[in-house]
Amino acid sequence: MTDAPKDIEALIDIMARLPGLGPRSARRAVLQMIKKRGQLMRPLAETMMRVAETARECLNCGNIGTGDLCPICADDRRANGQICIVEDVADLWAMERGQVFAGRYHVLGGTLSALDDIGPEDLRLPRLMDRVTTETVTEVILALNATVDGQTTAHYIADMFTGSGVSVTSLAQGVPIGGELDYLDDGTISAALRARKAL
Amino acid sequence: MTDAPKDIEALIDIMARLPGLGPRSARRAVLQMIKKRGQLMRPLAETMMRVAETARECLNCGNIGTGDLCPICADDRRANGQICIVEDVADLWAMERGQVFAGRYHVLGGTLSALDDIGPEDLRLPRLMDRVTTETVTEVILALNATVDGQTTAHYIADMFTGSGVSVTSLAQGVPIGGELDYLDDGTISAALRARKAL
């Protein structure tokens, strides 16, 4: 499609399969890389190769690290009895950027979804039950997306722990910091009103 | 920023510098790659490395190939006396996708720009004059973007060939195929009206 050498065609095809890139932006990215072979393309290829060799899923929580255990699961200071449940590693990173959660995580690897035929056995759920026992967890904090599938999964996990003595909490819903009411959807406003707090 | 292993952080940083990707989409792309190490990340890194080693600018026209001459300049059948002037290689690829131009190209590597301080000596213009003589060019076709800088460059090149006997033409401007008048800007409509043709 581009009359470019075969390797460049192949590179564009693979790049175009990455999320957020289409054929057009893949072509632009590849041209940019070729222009900056030394500073951009070679370091990128080398780093990519290194990550492909070393990156592994943490056997405990599903986070990405380089050993059997990710840095968070290997860090005893983070065994504070709290486990934060997230859908995927991107959400774990988002939580870590917040720099406020001091416990450990559990990456589900997706959400329950009737449409996509994803059931409990497709998620990292059995492992969660094991961890609650072995790591003497007292609180499971649900940080799942506020979508239908996310909320279904949240309810499913809450049910799993009914009567177990483990408290199950969820991130608060409300007005985002810096958010303008006029731009918020009605659902968020009514959730924020219902959860109003005394000043 | 992500608490991920250093190599993964580095990979995200480099990816985020590609056009069309920001930090967020770079994170998503990297996670996707890690999930598909075998089918996606390793082939990508290998192809990238290969392209970084082999890709070269054609010494004649500036297109990207693997030898001193790109496949188009190396192909005698494309020496038909026509040279199509494009701003960059992406535009050359776009023209080739059209599968209608049988001549050769000349990639300027940018446009004249007073704002960005890009003058004729920063573009591949001297080489163009050489080629017109050595390749017995009869027509120079300007396929530059319809922007202010593109059109300034077009006029500059047209002036270069005044009195040289080489005819200088430009891509037609008008209504795109499948375009709806209601969605077109006024400038395009008036250009299309001025250039109207008898049916």
mmCIF file of C-alpha atoms in Angstrom:
data_model
loop_
_atom_site.group_PDB
_atom_site.id
_atom_site.type_symbol
_atom_site.label_atom_id
_atom_site.label_comp_id
_atom_site.label_asym_id
_atom_site.label_seq_id
_atom_site.Cartn_x
_atom_site.Cartn_y
_atom_site.Cartn_z
ATOM 1 C CA MET A 1 0.000 0.000 0.000
ATOM 2 C CA THR A 2 2.955 2.382 0.369
ATOM 3 C CA ASP A 3 5.479 1.128 -2.148
ATOM 4 C CA ALA A 4 7.940 1.218 0.733
ATOM 5 C CA PRO A 5 10.469 -1.572 1.339
ATOM 6 C CA LYS A 6 8.877 -4.752 2.745
ATOM 7 C CA ASP A 7 10.263 -4.312 6.249
ATOM 8 C CA ILE A 8 8.828 -0.811 6.482
ATOM 9 C CA GLU A 9 5.451 -2.075 5.265
ATOM 10 C CA ALA A 10 5.595 -4.793 7.902
ATOM 11 C CA LEU A 11 6.566 -2.293 10.590
ATOM 12 C CA ILE A 12 3.624 -0.042 9.690
ATOM 13 C CA ASP A 13 1.254 -3.023 9.752
ATOM 14 C CA ILE A 14 2.371 -4.089 13.221
ATOM 15 C CA MET A 15 2.355 -0.535 14.584
ATOM 16 C CA ALA A 16 -1.171 -0.021 13.244
ATOM 17 C CA ARG A 17 -2.350 -2.886 15.475
ATOM 18 C CA LEU A 18 -1.415 -1.014 18.640
ATOM 19 C CA PRO A 19 -4.321 0.606 20.483
ATOM 20 C CA GLY A 20 -4.616 4.303 19.661
ATOM 21 C CA LEU A 21 -2.837 3.991 16.318
ATOM 22 C CA GLY A 22 -4.473 3.448 12.939
ATOM 23 C CA PRO A 23 -2.817 2.953 9.541
ATOM 24 C CA ARG A 24 -2.359 6.696 9.028
ATOM 25 C CA SER A 25 -0.791 7.467 12.383
ATOM 26 C CA ALA A 26 1.308 4.296 12.130
ATOM 27 C CA ARG A 27 2.721 5.571 8.836
ATOM 28 C CA ARG A 28 3.499 8.949 10.392
ATOM 29 C CA ALA A 29 5.095 7.330 13.448
ATOM 30 C CA VAL A 30 7.257 5.052 11.292
ATOM 31 C CA LEU A 31 8.447 7.940 9.114
ATOM 32 C CA GLN A 32 9.288 9.938 12.222
ATOM 33 C CA MET A 33 11.219 6.966 13.601
ATOM 34 C CA ILE A 34 13.155 6.527 10.364
ATOM 35 C CA LYS A 35 14.074 10.214 10.372
ATOM 36 C CA LYS A 36 15.369 9.810 13.917
ATOM 37 C CA ARG A 37 16.919 6.378 13.642
ATOM 38 C CA GLY A 38 19.695 7.018 16.123
ATOM 39 C CA GLN A 39 17.899 8.897 18.884
ATOM 40 C CA LEU A 40 14.483 7.292 18.586
ATOM 41 C CA MET A 41 14.157 4.092 16.593
ATOM 42 C CA ARG A 42 17.138 2.111 17.792
ATOM 43 C CA PRO A 43 16.638 2.894 21.513
ATOM 44 C CA LEU A 44 12.957 2.089 21.100
ATOM 45 C CA ALA A 45 13.657 -1.271 19.467
ATOM 46 C CA GLU A 46 16.286 -2.148 22.066
ATOM 47 C CA THR A 47 14.103 -1.198 25.025
ATOM 48 C CA MET A 48 11.198 -3.073 23.513
ATOM 49 C CA MET A 49 13.303 -6.180 23.076
ATOM 50 C CA ARG A 50 14.523 -5.946 26.668
ATOM 51 C CA VAL A 51 10.990 -5.542 28.016
ATOM 52 C CA ALA A 52 9.786 -8.457 25.883
ATOM 53 C CA GLU A 53 12.480 -10.600 27.476
ATOM 54 C CA THR A 54 12.065 -9.490 31.080
ATOM 55 C CA ALA A 55 8.480 -8.388 31.703
ATOM 56 C CA ARG A 56 6.380 -10.911 33.622
ATOM 57 C CA GLU A 57 3.033 -11.010 35.325
ATOM 58 C CA CYS A 58 3.271 -11.103 39.107
ATOM 59 C CA LEU A 59 2.164 -14.584 40.206
ATOM 60 C CA ASN A 60 0.427 -13.066 43.205
ATOM 61 C CA CYS A 61 -1.485 -10.024 41.929
ATOM 62 C CA GLY A 62 -1.173 -9.892 38.130
ATOM 63 C CA ASN A 63 0.791 -6.614 38.097
ATOM 64 C CA ILE A 64 3.697 -6.402 35.663
ATOM 65 C CA GLY A 65 7.212 -6.753 37.002
ATOM 66 C CA THR A 66 10.394 -8.573 36.229
ATOM 67 C CA GLY A 67 10.332 -11.389 38.778
ATOM 68 C CA ASP A 68 7.869 -13.912 40.223
ATOM 69 C CA LEU A 69 6.605 -11.132 42.473
ATOM 70 C CA CYS A 70 6.079 -7.506 41.401
ATOM 71 C CA PRO A 71 7.798 -4.747 43.441
ATOM 72 C CA ILE A 72 4.583 -4.093 45.378
ATOM 73 C CA CYS A 73 3.971 -7.726 46.371
ATOM 74 C CA ALA A 74 7.668 -8.076 47.233
ATOM 75 C CA ASP A 75 7.471 -5.057 49.559
ATOM 76 C CA ASP A 76 6.437 -6.114 53.086
ATOM 77 C CA ARG A 77 5.559 -2.533 54.030
ATOM 78 C CA ARG A 78 2.647 -2.744 51.624
ATOM 79 C CA ALA A 79 1.124 -5.741 53.446
ATOM 80 C CA ASN A 80 -1.232 -3.541 55.487
ATOM 81 C CA GLY A 81 -4.319 -5.726 55.217
ATOM 82 C CA GLN A 82 -5.784 -3.728 52.327
ATOM 83 C CA ILE A 83 -6.154 -5.064 48.802
ATOM 84 C CA CYS A 84 -7.294 -2.771 46.029
ATOM 85 C CA ILE A 85 -9.038 -4.563 43.154
ATOM 86 C CA VAL A 86 -8.461 -3.102 39.708
ATOM 87 C CA GLU A 87 -9.479 -4.212 36.262
ATOM 88 C CA ASP A 88 -6.084 -3.992 34.614
ATOM 89 C CA VAL A 89 -2.512 -2.831 35.095
ATOM 90 C CA ALA A 90 -3.231 0.612 33.621
ATOM 91 C CA ASP A 91 -5.685 1.186 36.480
ATOM 92 C CA LEU A 92 -3.083 0.036 39.004
ATOM 93 C CA TRP A 93 -0.660 2.582 37.549
ATOM 94 C CA ALA A 94 -3.356 5.266 37.744
ATOM 95 C CA MET A 95 -3.908 4.449 41.447
ATOM 96 C CA GLU A 96 -0.154 4.548 42.107
ATOM 97 C CA ARG A 97 0.091 7.981 40.473
ATOM 98 C CA GLY A 98 -2.381 9.137 43.125
ATOM 99 C CA GLN A 99 0.297 8.256 45.740
ATOM 100 C CA VAL A 100 -2.249 7.726 48.477
ATOM 101 C CA PHE A 101 -2.858 3.975 48.605
ATOM 102 C CA ALA A 102 -0.336 2.100 50.741
ATOM 103 C CA GLY A 103 -1.656 -1.460 50.410
ATOM 104 C CA ARG A 104 -1.436 -4.083 47.713
ATOM 105 C CA TYR A 105 -3.371 -4.656 44.509
ATOM 106 C CA HIS A 106 -5.156 -7.423 42.734
ATOM 107 C CA VAL A 107 -5.451 -7.141 38.962
ATOM 108 C CA LEU A 108 -8.547 -8.952 37.701
ATOM 109 C CA GLY A 109 -7.527 -8.905 34.054
ATOM 110 C CA GLY A 110 -10.955 -7.739 32.887
ATOM 111 C CA THR A 111 -14.512 -7.545 34.124
ATOM 112 C CA LEU A 112 -17.379 -9.948 34.071
ATOM 113 C CA SER A 113 -19.245 -9.483 30.814
ATOM 114 C CA ALA A 114 -22.271 -11.381 29.594
ATOM 115 C CA LEU A 115 -21.837 -9.853 26.129
ATOM 116 C CA ASP A 116 -18.191 -10.914 25.741
ATOM 117 C CA ASP A 117 -18.854 -14.223 27.525
ATOM 118 C CA ILE A 118 -16.387 -13.498 30.354
ATOM 119 C CA GLY A 119 -17.259 -15.365 33.532
ATOM 120 C CA PRO A 120 -15.624 -15.473 36.996
ATOM 121 C CA GLU A 121 -13.304 -18.301 35.914
ATOM 122 C CA ASP A 122 -11.802 -16.026 33.221
ATOM 123 C CA LEU A 123 -10.716 -13.453 35.812
ATOM 124 C CA ARG A 124 -8.063 -13.688 38.524
ATOM 125 C CA LEU A 125 -10.733 -14.373 41.163
ATOM 126 C CA PRO A 126 -9.798 -17.725 42.783
ATOM 127 C CA ARG A 127 -6.353 -16.322 43.535
ATOM 128 C CA LEU A 128 -8.055 -13.381 45.301
ATOM 129 C CA MET A 129 -9.775 -15.722 47.756
ATOM 130 C CA ASP A 130 -6.443 -17.419 48.524
ATOM 131 C CA ARG A 131 -4.771 -14.072 49.153
ATOM 132 C CA VAL A 132 -7.456 -12.861 51.549
ATOM 133 C CA THR A 133 -6.626 -15.841 53.756
ATOM 134 C CA THR A 134 -2.841 -15.995 53.423
ATOM 135 C CA GLU A 135 -2.246 -12.238 53.602
ATOM 136 C CA THR A 136 -4.763 -11.685 56.435
ATOM 137 C CA VAL A 137 -6.660 -9.078 54.465
ATOM 138 C CA THR A 138 -9.168 -6.971 56.375
ATOM 139 C CA GLU A 139 -10.415 -4.682 53.624
ATOM 140 C CA VAL A 140 -11.020 -5.206 49.936
ATOM 141 C CA ILE A 141 -11.254 -1.866 48.108
ATOM 142 C CA LEU A 142 -12.994 -1.999 44.751
ATOM 143 C CA ALA A 143 -11.495 0.435 42.227
ATOM 144 C CA LEU A 144 -13.401 -0.745 39.199
ATOM 145 C CA ASN A 145 -14.569 1.414 36.339
ATOM 146 C CA ALA A 146 -17.992 2.988 36.794
ATOM 147 C CA THR A 147 -19.343 1.087 33.801
ATOM 148 C CA VAL A 148 -22.111 -1.510 33.792
ATOM 149 C CA ASP A 149 -19.614 -4.399 33.576
ATOM 150 C CA GLY A 150 -17.396 -2.811 36.234
ATOM 151 C CA GLN A 151 -20.304 -2.439 38.620
ATOM 152 C CA THR A 152 -21.568 -5.977 37.936
ATOM 153 C CA THR A 153 -18.117 -7.264 38.810
ATOM 154 C CA ALA A 154 -18.057 -5.103 41.941
ATOM 155 C CA HIS A 155 -21.331 -6.614 43.153
ATOM 156 C CA TYR A 156 -20.113 -10.124 42.358
ATOM 157 C CA ILE A 157 -16.960 -9.597 44.448
ATOM 158 C CA ALA A 158 -18.927 -7.985 47.284
ATOM 159 C CA ASP A 159 -21.154 -11.101 47.332
ATOM 160 C CA MET A 160 -18.089 -13.366 47.473
ATOM 161 C CA PHE A 161 -17.104 -11.813 50.797
ATOM 162 C CA THR A 162 -20.535 -11.669 52.435
ATOM 163 C CA GLY A 163 -20.232 -13.083 55.945
ATOM 164 C CA SER A 164 -16.457 -13.502 55.696
ATOM 165 C CA GLY A 165 -15.622 -10.647 58.063
ATOM 166 C CA VAL A 166 -13.655 -8.862 55.341
ATOM 167 C CA SER A 167 -15.028 -5.381 54.714
ATOM 168 C CA VAL A 168 -15.622 -4.532 51.084
ATOM 169 C CA THR A 169 -15.492 -0.854 50.098
ATOM 170 C CA SER A 170 -15.543 1.014 46.835
ATOM 171 C CA LEU A 171 -14.061 4.274 45.538
ATOM 172 C CA ALA A 172 -16.366 7.231 46.183
ATOM 173 C CA GLN A 173 -18.352 8.561 43.275
ATOM 174 C CA GLY A 174 -18.842 12.300 42.936
ATOM 175 C CA VAL A 175 -17.689 15.499 41.315
ATOM 176 C CA PRO A 176 -14.085 15.238 40.060
ATOM 177 C CA ILE A 177 -11.613 17.766 41.510
ATOM 178 C CA GLY A 178 -11.702 20.833 39.261
ATOM 179 C CA GLY A 179 -14.842 19.531 37.566
ATOM 180 C CA GLU A 180 -17.580 21.958 36.536
ATOM 181 C CA LEU A 181 -21.132 20.911 37.352
ATOM 182 C CA ASP A 182 -22.407 22.205 34.030
ATOM 183 C CA TYR A 183 -20.237 19.667 32.182
ATOM 184 C CA LEU A 184 -21.039 16.647 34.367
ATOM 185 C CA ASP A 185 -23.504 13.983 33.363
ATOM 186 C CA ASP A 186 -26.726 13.665 35.345
ATOM 187 C CA GLY A 187 -25.769 10.321 36.891
ATOM 188 C CA THR A 188 -22.619 11.749 38.459
ATOM 189 C CA ILE A 189 -24.472 14.748 39.849
ATOM 190 C CA SER A 190 -27.175 12.634 41.435
ATOM 191 C CA ALA A 191 -24.563 10.204 42.845
ATOM 192 C CA ALA A 192 -22.649 13.163 44.311
ATOM 193 C CA LEU A 193 -25.821 14.586 45.826
ATOM 194 C CA ARG A 194 -26.835 11.266 47.411
ATOM 195 C CA ALA A 195 -23.318 10.898 48.882
ATOM 196 C CA ARG A 196 -23.180 14.502 50.146
ATOM 197 C CA LYS A 197 -21.120 15.156 53.252
ATOM 198 C CA ALA A 198 -21.381 17.620 56.122
ATOM 199 C CA LEU A 199 -18.778 20.385 55.865
ATOM 200 C CA MET B 1 5.046 7.870 37.218
ATOM 201 C CA THR B 2 3.761 4.330 36.899
ATOM 202 C CA ASP B 3 5.714 2.369 39.459
ATOM 203 C CA ALA B 4 6.512 -0.021 36.623
ATOM 204 C CA PRO B 5 9.983 -1.488 36.103
ATOM 205 C CA LYS B 6 12.485 1.047 34.713
ATOM 206 C CA ASP B 7 12.603 -0.472 31.232
ATOM 207 C CA ILE B 8 8.845 -0.277 30.933
ATOM 208 C CA GLU B 9 8.882 3.362 32.087
ATOM 209 C CA ALA B 10 11.560 4.083 29.502
ATOM 210 C CA LEU B 11 9.575 2.307 26.809
ATOM 211 C CA ILE B 12 6.467 4.355 27.614
ATOM 212 C CA ASP B 13 8.512 7.576 27.545
ATOM 213 C CA ILE B 14 9.947 6.811 24.107
ATOM 214 C CA MET B 15 6.609 5.651 22.700
ATOM 215 C CA ALA B 16 4.957 8.847 23.976
ATOM 216 C CA ARG B 17 7.314 10.857 21.742
ATOM 217 C CA LEU B 18 5.920 9.298 18.570
ATOM 218 C CA PRO B 19 3.487 11.501 16.644
ATOM 219 C CA GLY B 20 -0.109 10.592 17.402
ATOM 220 C CA LEU B 21 0.686 9.053 20.784
ATOM 221 C CA GLY B 22 0.599 10.812 24.149
ATOM 222 C CA PRO B 23 1.520 9.457 27.589
ATOM 223 C CA ARG B 24 -1.867 7.799 28.049
ATOM 224 C CA SER B 25 -2.013 6.028 24.712
ATOM 225 C CA ALA B 26 1.668 5.097 25.063
ATOM 226 C CA ARG B 27 0.855 3.361 28.372
ATOM 227 C CA ARG B 28 -2.038 1.501 26.775
ATOM 228 C CA ALA B 29 0.073 0.504 23.770
ATOM 229 C CA VAL B 30 2.890 -0.771 25.996
ATOM 230 C CA LEU B 31 0.506 -2.812 28.153
ATOM 231 C CA GLN B 32 -1.043 -4.292 25.042
ATOM 232 C CA MET B 33 2.417 -5.172 23.742
ATOM 233 C CA ILE B 34 3.402 -6.807 27.015
ATOM 234 C CA LYS B 35 0.231 -8.874 26.968
ATOM 235 C CA LYS B 36 1.101 -10.019 23.451
ATOM 236 C CA ARG B 37 4.846 -10.368 23.798
ATOM 237 C CA GLY B 38 5.193 -13.247 21.387
ATOM 238 C CA GLN B 39 2.877 -12.196 18.564
ATOM 239 C CA LEU B 40 3.272 -8.434 18.816
ATOM 240 C CA MET B 41 6.159 -7.050 20.838
ATOM 241 C CA ARG B 42 9.026 -9.243 19.738
ATOM 242 C CA PRO B 43 8.196 -9.089 15.993
ATOM 243 C CA LEU B 44 7.754 -5.332 16.343
ATOM 244 C CA ALA B 45 11.125 -4.875 18.034
ATOM 245 C CA GLU B 46 12.856 -7.114 15.510
ATOM 246 C CA THR B 47 11.305 -5.408 12.489
ATOM 247 C CA MET B 48 12.098 -2.010 13.975
ATOM 248 C CA MET B 49 15.712 -2.973 14.503
ATOM 249 C CA ARG B 50 15.941 -4.266 10.933
ATOM 250 C CA VAL B 51 14.443 -1.073 9.504
ATOM 251 C CA ALA B 52 16.764 1.054 11.656
ATOM 252 C CA GLU B 53 19.705 -0.829 10.147
ATOM 253 C CA THR B 54 18.598 -0.842 6.520
ATOM 254 C CA ALA B 55 16.396 2.187 5.798
ATOM 255 C CA ARG B 56 18.126 4.971 3.865
ATOM 256 C CA GLU B 57 17.148 8.123 2.093
ATOM 257 C CA CYS B 58 17.388 7.854 -1.689
ATOM 258 C CA LEU B 59 20.324 10.020 -2.769
ATOM 259 C CA ASN B 60 18.383 11.115 -5.828
ATOM 260 C CA CYS B 61 14.871 11.946 -4.631
ATOM 261 C CA GLY B 62 14.779 11.670 -0.823
ATOM 262 C CA ASN B 63 12.321 8.747 -0.782
ATOM 263 C CA ILE B 64 13.032 5.977 1.713
ATOM 264 C CA GLY B 65 14.537 2.762 0.449
ATOM 265 C CA THR B 66 17.282 0.362 1.317
ATOM 266 C CA GLY B 67 19.977 1.299 -1.193
ATOM 267 C CA ASP B 68 21.557 4.411 -2.684
ATOM 268 C CA LEU B 69 18.560 4.649 -4.992
ATOM 269 C CA CYS B 70 14.948 3.986 -3.967
ATOM 270 C CA PRO B 71 12.939 1.424 -5.990
ATOM 271 C CA ILE B 72 11.296 4.216 -8.001
ATOM 272 C CA CYS B 73 14.539 5.952 -8.971
ATOM 273 C CA ALA B 74 16.095 2.564 -9.741
ATOM 274 C CA ASP B 75 13.214 1.710 -12.097
ATOM 275 C CA ASP B 76 13.938 2.963 -15.635
ATOM 276 C CA ARG B 77 10.292 2.594 -16.633
ATOM 277 C CA ARG B 78 9.504 5.482 -14.299
ATOM 278 C CA ALA B 79 11.843 7.854 -16.123
ATOM 279 C CA ASN B 80 9.040 9.329 -18.246
ATOM 280 C CA GLY B 81 10.092 12.962 -18.014
ATOM 281 C CA GLN B 82 7.671 13.748 -15.178
ATOM 282 C CA ILE B 83 8.769 14.594 -11.644
ATOM 283 C CA CYS B 84 6.171 14.988 -8.920
ATOM 284 C CA ILE B 85 7.257 17.277 -6.077
ATOM 285 C CA VAL B 86 5.993 16.302 -2.618
ATOM 286 C CA GLU B 87 6.650 17.707 0.823
ATOM 287 C CA ASP B 88 7.548 14.442 2.547
ATOM 288 C CA VAL B 89 7.611 10.684 2.100
ATOM 289 C CA ALA B 90 4.103 10.262 3.533
ATOM 290 C CA ASP B 91 2.802 12.340 0.626
ATOM 291 C CA LEU B 92 4.777 10.204 -1.827
ATOM 292 C CA TRP B 93 3.140 7.107 -0.346
ATOM 293 C CA ALA B 94 -0.267 8.781 -0.640
ATOM 294 C CA MET B 95 0.382 9.495 -4.327
ATOM 295 C CA GLU B 96 1.531 5.902 -4.927
ATOM 296 C CA ARG B 97 -1.650 4.592 -3.323
ATOM 297 C CA GLY B 98 -3.516 6.500 -6.037
ATOM 298 C CA GLN B 99 -1.752 4.201 -8.582
ATOM 299 C CA VAL B 100 -2.051 6.729 -11.370
ATOM 300 C CA PHE B 101 1.302 8.524 -11.485
ATOM 301 C CA ALA B 102 3.938 6.724 -13.539
ATOM 302 C CA GLY B 103 6.860 9.143 -13.184
ATOM 303 C CA ARG B 104 9.358 9.843 -10.459
ATOM 304 C CA TYR B 105 9.207 11.923 -7.304
ATOM 305 C CA HIS B 106 11.217 14.554 -5.543
ATOM 306 C CA VAL B 107 10.776 14.802 -1.777
ATOM 307 C CA LEU B 108 11.462 18.350 -0.561
ATOM 308 C CA GLY B 109 11.680 17.417 3.108
ATOM 309 C CA GLY B 110 9.449 20.306 4.181
ATOM 310 C CA THR B 111 8.111 23.576 2.861
ATOM 311 C CA LEU B 112 9.439 27.107 2.889
ATOM 312 C CA SER B 113 8.334 28.750 6.094
ATOM 313 C CA ALA B 114 9.115 32.254 7.279
ATOM 314 C CA LEU B 115 7.764 31.406 10.728
ATOM 315 C CA ASP B 116 9.942 28.331 11.199
ATOM 316 C CA ASP B 117 12.866 29.995 9.425
ATOM 317 C CA ILE B 118 13.039 27.383 6.674
ATOM 318 C CA GLY B 119 14.578 28.771 3.484
ATOM 319 C CA PRO B 120 15.288 27.190 0.052
ATOM 320 C CA GLU B 121 18.696 25.962 1.206
ATOM 321 C CA ASP B 122 17.001 23.835 3.916
ATOM 322 C CA LEU B 123 14.979 21.919 1.323
ATOM 323 C CA ARG B 124 16.107 19.441 -1.328
ATOM 324 C CA LEU B 125 15.923 22.126 -4.024
ATOM 325 C CA PRO B 126 19.428 22.313 -5.588
ATOM 326 C CA ARG B 127 19.220 18.584 -6.287
ATOM 327 C CA LEU B 128 15.925 19.189 -8.104
ATOM 328 C CA MET B 129 17.632 21.540 -10.585
ATOM 329 C CA ASP B 130 20.323 18.919 -11.259
ATOM 330 C CA ARG B 131 17.723 16.241 -11.884
ATOM 331 C CA VAL B 132 15.735 18.320 -14.338
ATOM 332 C CA THR B 133 18.854 18.468 -16.507
ATOM 333 C CA THR B 134 20.239 14.958 -16.075
ATOM 334 C CA GLU B 135 16.878 13.146 -16.267
ATOM 335 C CA THR B 136 15.586 15.287 -19.179
ATOM 336 C CA VAL B 137 12.473 16.278 -17.286
ATOM 337 C CA THR B 138 9.710 17.922 -19.287
ATOM 338 C CA GLU B 139 7.074 18.407 -16.574
ATOM 339 C CA VAL B 140 7.320 19.209 -12.882
ATOM 340 C CA ILE B 141 4.053 18.375 -11.101
ATOM 341 C CA LEU B 142 3.557 20.135 -7.778
ATOM 342 C CA ALA B 143 1.703 17.955 -5.255
ATOM 343 C CA LEU B 144 2.156 20.214 -2.245
ATOM 344 C CA ASN B 145 -0.330 20.655 0.544
ATOM 345 C CA ALA B 146 -2.942 23.351 0.016
ATOM 346 C CA THR B 147 -1.628 25.304 2.998
ATOM 347 C CA VAL B 148 -0.077 28.790 2.962
ATOM 348 C CA ASP B 149 3.452 27.375 3.273
ATOM 349 C CA GLY B 150 2.726 24.707 0.673
ATOM 350 C CA GLN B 151 1.476 27.276 -1.813
ATOM 351 C CA THR B 152 4.385 29.669 -1.114
ATOM 352 C CA THR B 153 6.740 26.797 -1.888
ATOM 353 C CA ALA B 154 4.777 25.962 -5.035
ATOM 354 C CA HIS B 155 5.149 29.541 -6.319
ATOM 355 C CA TYR B 156 8.843 29.560 -5.465
ATOM 356 C CA ILE B 157 9.414 26.372 -7.480
ATOM 357 C CA ALA B 158 7.303 27.640 -10.373
ATOM 358 C CA ASP B 159 9.517 30.766 -10.452
ATOM 359 C CA MET B 160 12.658 28.611 -10.491
ATOM 360 C CA PHE B 161 11.581 27.109 -13.806
ATOM 361 C CA THR B 162 10.344 30.250 -15.538
ATOM 362 C CA GLY B 163 11.842 30.361 -19.019
ATOM 363 C CA SER B 164 13.474 26.947 -18.666
ATOM 364 C CA GLY B 165 11.100 25.197 -21.057
ATOM 365 C CA VAL B 166 9.994 22.791 -18.313
ATOM 366 C CA SER B 167 6.246 22.954 -17.766
ATOM 367 C CA VAL B 168 5.194 23.320 -14.142
ATOM 368 C CA THR B 169 1.744 22.010 -13.190
ATOM 369 C CA SER B 170 -0.092 21.496 -9.940
ATOM 370 C CA LEU B 171 -2.714 19.048 -8.651
ATOM 371 C CA ALA B 172 -6.246 20.249 -9.373
ATOM 372 C CA GLN B 173 -8.215 21.732 -6.514
ATOM 373 C CA GLY B 174 -11.919 20.971 -6.224
ATOM 374 C CA VAL B 175 -14.594 18.846 -4.616
ATOM 375 C CA PRO B 176 -13.187 15.537 -3.277
ATOM 376 C CA ILE B 177 -14.732 12.351 -4.692
ATOM 377 C CA GLY B 178 -17.661 11.457 -2.467
ATOM 378 C CA GLY B 179 -17.517 14.891 -0.852
ATOM 379 C CA GLU B 180 -20.719 16.667 0.099
ATOM 380 C CA LEU B 181 -20.901 20.350 -0.780
ATOM 381 C CA ASP B 182 -22.575 21.186 2.515
ATOM 382 C CA TYR B 183 -19.501 19.990 4.417
ATOM 383 C CA LEU B 184 -16.890 21.720 2.244
ATOM 384 C CA ASP B 185 -15.201 24.955 3.232
ATOM 385 C CA ASP B 186 -15.942 28.060 1.173
ATOM 386 C CA GLY B 187 -12.454 28.252 -0.288
ATOM 387 C CA THR B 188 -12.726 24.766 -1.823
ATOM 388 C CA ILE B 189 -16.144 25.513 -3.274
ATOM 389 C CA SER B 190 -15.008 28.739 -4.903
ATOM 390 C CA ALA B 191 -11.846 27.047 -6.232
ATOM 391 C CA ALA B 192 -13.985 24.250 -7.683
ATOM 392 C CA LEU B 193 -16.352 26.752 -9.276
ATOM 393 C CA ARG B 194 -13.522 28.758 -10.856
ATOM 394 C CA ALA B 195 -11.988 25.535 -12.246
ATOM 395 C CA ARG B 196 -15.331 24.171 -13.544
ATOM 396 C CA LYS B 197 -15.217 21.960 -16.627
ATOM 397 C CA ALA B 198 -17.603 21.369 -19.542
ATOM 398 C CA LEU B 199 -19.357 18.008 -19.250
#
